[in-house]
Amino acid sequence: MDGVRRRLCVHRKGATRALPPGHPDLPGDLAESGQPVLVPGTMGTASYVMAGTAGNDAFWSSAHGAGRVWSRHQALRRVRGEELHDELESHGIAVRPKSWRALAEEAPDAYKDVDAVATATQSAGLARLVARLVPLGVVKG
């Protein structure tokens, strides 16, 4: 900030490392592409594979998931596991939960929009989009 070199410890709470192509800490097989950044969505939404980019001024950090908007308790009050199971199955997503409660706690509506998170991540120059993945099956437990 003031031109003085400092040694820092970066703690990535809610984030993951996203080293850019050519970074010396990358293994040889990732040197050309940059570090993989996995951005999981929910059991009913997409997930993303992204890669670190040059120019990331957030200490080479990036989001590592959609992030919750409801607490687990809020999700249990708003969602019935049995209904969520039927909804996901109707979209062709096979669901095998340990319990209805566990399923309800992880309801897709309890999380931020992962598409918006991935778009914001790319727009901010933190990571670039490599692939968008959609769920075929879910095992909770």
Short mmCIF file of C-alpha atoms in Angstrom, two decimals:
data_model
loop_
_atom_site.label_atom_id
_atom_site.label_comp_id
_atom_site.label_asym_id
_atom_site.label_seq_id
_atom_site.Cartn_x
_atom_site.Cartn_y
_atom_site.Cartn_z
CA MET A 1 0.00 0.00 0.00
CA ASP A 2 2.65 2.52 0.98
CA GLY A 3 5.39 0.97 -1.14
CA VAL A 4 6.88 -0.98 1.76
CA ARG A 5 7.41 -4.69 1.21
CA ARG A 6 5.67 -6.77 3.91
CA ARG A 7 5.31 -10.44 4.68
CA LEU A 8 1.62 -11.37 4.96
CA CYS A 9 -0.43 -14.35 6.00
CA VAL A 10 -3.51 -14.68 3.77
CA HIS A 11 -6.49 -16.42 5.38
CA ARG A 12 -9.09 -17.43 2.81
CA LYS A 13 -12.31 -17.76 4.80
CA GLY A 14 -14.98 -18.38 2.18
CA ALA A 15 -12.42 -18.35 -0.62
CA THR A 16 -9.80 -20.52 -2.29
CA ARG A 17 -6.43 -19.99 -3.92
CA ALA A 18 -6.56 -19.04 -7.62
CA LEU A 19 -3.00 -18.75 -8.90
CA PRO A 20 -2.63 -17.35 -12.44
CA PRO A 21 -0.90 -19.08 -15.36
CA GLY A 22 2.87 -18.98 -14.99
CA HIS A 23 2.85 -18.53 -11.20
CA PRO A 24 5.97 -20.16 -9.70
CA ASP A 25 3.94 -22.07 -7.05
CA LEU A 26 1.96 -23.97 -9.71
CA PRO A 27 3.02 -27.49 -10.65
CA GLY A 28 4.27 -27.88 -14.22
CA ASP A 29 1.06 -29.39 -15.58
CA LEU A 30 -0.94 -26.32 -14.47
CA ALA A 31 1.59 -23.64 -15.41
CA GLU A 32 -0.05 -22.87 -18.73
CA SER A 33 -3.70 -22.88 -17.60
CA GLY A 34 -3.63 -21.53 -14.03
CA GLN A 35 -4.88 -23.12 -10.85
CA PRO A 36 -8.24 -24.90 -11.03
CA VAL A 37 -10.94 -23.18 -8.98
CA LEU A 38 -13.98 -25.33 -8.16
CA VAL A 39 -17.15 -23.36 -7.44
CA PRO A 40 -19.79 -25.83 -6.28
CA GLY A 41 -23.41 -24.88 -6.57
CA THR A 42 -26.18 -26.85 -4.92
CA MET A 43 -27.78 -30.20 -5.54
CA GLY A 44 -30.27 -28.50 -7.84
CA THR A 45 -28.03 -26.03 -9.64
CA ALA A 46 -24.87 -25.94 -11.71
CA SER A 47 -21.31 -25.96 -10.43
CA TYR A 48 -18.33 -24.36 -12.13
CA VAL A 49 -14.75 -25.16 -12.96
CA MET A 50 -12.78 -21.95 -13.25
CA ALA A 51 -9.06 -21.13 -13.39
CA GLY A 52 -6.91 -18.45 -11.80
CA THR A 53 -6.14 -15.37 -13.87
CA ALA A 54 -3.35 -12.81 -14.07
CA GLY A 55 -4.20 -9.46 -12.52
CA ASN A 56 -6.10 -10.90 -9.53
CA ASP A 57 -5.46 -8.24 -6.88
CA ALA A 58 -7.24 -10.21 -4.13
CA PHE A 59 -4.10 -12.11 -3.12
CA TRP A 60 -4.86 -14.69 -5.83
CA SER A 61 -8.12 -15.64 -4.09
CA SER A 62 -11.51 -16.56 -5.51
CA ALA A 63 -14.94 -17.67 -4.26
CA HIS A 64 -15.22 -21.39 -3.64
CA GLY A 65 -18.97 -21.84 -3.60
CA ALA A 66 -22.33 -20.19 -3.81
CA GLY A 67 -22.52 -19.30 -0.10
CA ARG A 68 -25.60 -19.58 2.09
CA VAL A 69 -28.39 -17.01 2.24
CA TRP A 70 -30.45 -19.03 4.76
CA SER A 71 -29.12 -20.68 7.89
CA ARG A 72 -29.73 -24.41 8.22
CA HIS A 73 -32.44 -23.63 10.76
CA GLN A 74 -34.17 -21.24 8.33
CA ALA A 75 -34.00 -23.88 5.59
CA LEU A 76 -35.66 -26.44 7.88
CA ARG A 77 -38.49 -24.00 8.59
CA ARG A 78 -39.02 -23.23 4.89
CA VAL A 79 -38.42 -26.54 3.09
CA ARG A 80 -39.78 -30.06 3.48
CA GLY A 81 -37.25 -32.68 2.49
CA GLU A 82 -39.88 -34.93 0.89
CA GLU A 83 -41.12 -32.11 -1.37
CA LEU A 84 -37.58 -31.11 -2.32
CA HIS A 85 -36.82 -34.74 -3.17
CA ASP A 86 -39.81 -34.89 -5.52
CA GLU A 87 -38.92 -31.55 -7.13
CA LEU A 88 -35.32 -32.58 -7.82
CA GLU A 89 -36.40 -35.98 -9.16
CA SER A 90 -38.87 -34.21 -11.49
CA HIS A 91 -35.88 -32.39 -13.00
CA GLY A 92 -34.07 -35.66 -13.62
CA ILE A 93 -31.75 -35.40 -10.59
CA ALA A 94 -31.51 -38.67 -8.67
CA VAL A 95 -31.56 -37.98 -4.91
CA ARG A 96 -30.54 -40.38 -2.12
CA PRO A 97 -30.61 -38.51 1.22
CA LYS A 98 -29.64 -39.94 4.59
CA SER A 99 -32.67 -38.10 6.02
CA TRP A 100 -35.33 -35.64 4.91
CA ARG A 101 -33.87 -33.15 7.41
CA ALA A 102 -30.39 -33.35 5.88
CA LEU A 103 -31.91 -32.81 2.44
CA ALA A 104 -33.96 -29.78 3.56
CA GLU A 105 -30.92 -28.13 5.20
CA GLU A 106 -29.14 -28.14 1.84
CA ALA A 107 -32.06 -26.87 -0.26
CA PRO A 108 -30.96 -24.98 -3.39
CA ASP A 109 -32.93 -21.91 -2.25
CA ALA A 110 -30.73 -21.74 0.88
CA TYR A 111 -27.79 -20.68 -1.31
CA LYS A 112 -26.85 -17.71 -3.46
CA ASP A 113 -27.28 -17.97 -7.21
CA VAL A 114 -24.10 -19.80 -8.27
CA ASP A 115 -24.43 -18.52 -11.85
CA ALA A 116 -24.29 -14.95 -10.51
CA VAL A 117 -21.33 -15.85 -8.25
CA ALA A 118 -19.40 -17.31 -11.21
CA THR A 119 -20.21 -14.30 -13.39
CA ALA A 120 -19.12 -11.87 -10.66
CA THR A 121 -15.94 -13.87 -10.08
CA GLN A 122 -15.04 -13.67 -13.75
CA SER A 123 -16.07 -10.00 -14.07
CA ALA A 124 -13.87 -9.10 -11.10
CA GLY A 125 -10.90 -10.77 -12.77
CA LEU A 126 -10.46 -13.35 -9.99
CA ALA A 127 -10.85 -16.45 -12.19
CA ARG A 128 -12.02 -17.36 -15.69
CA LEU A 129 -14.76 -19.78 -16.67
CA VAL A 130 -13.62 -23.19 -17.90
CA ALA A 131 -16.76 -25.35 -17.61
CA ARG A 132 -20.33 -25.30 -16.26
CA LEU A 133 -21.47 -28.62 -14.78
CA VAL A 134 -25.03 -29.74 -14.00
CA PRO A 135 -25.97 -32.36 -11.39
CA LEU A 136 -27.10 -35.84 -12.35
CA GLY A 137 -27.29 -37.30 -8.88
CA VAL A 138 -27.07 -36.30 -5.22
CA VAL A 139 -26.05 -38.29 -2.17
CA LYS A 140 -26.59 -36.49 1.16
CA GLY A 141 -25.50 -38.03 4.42
#
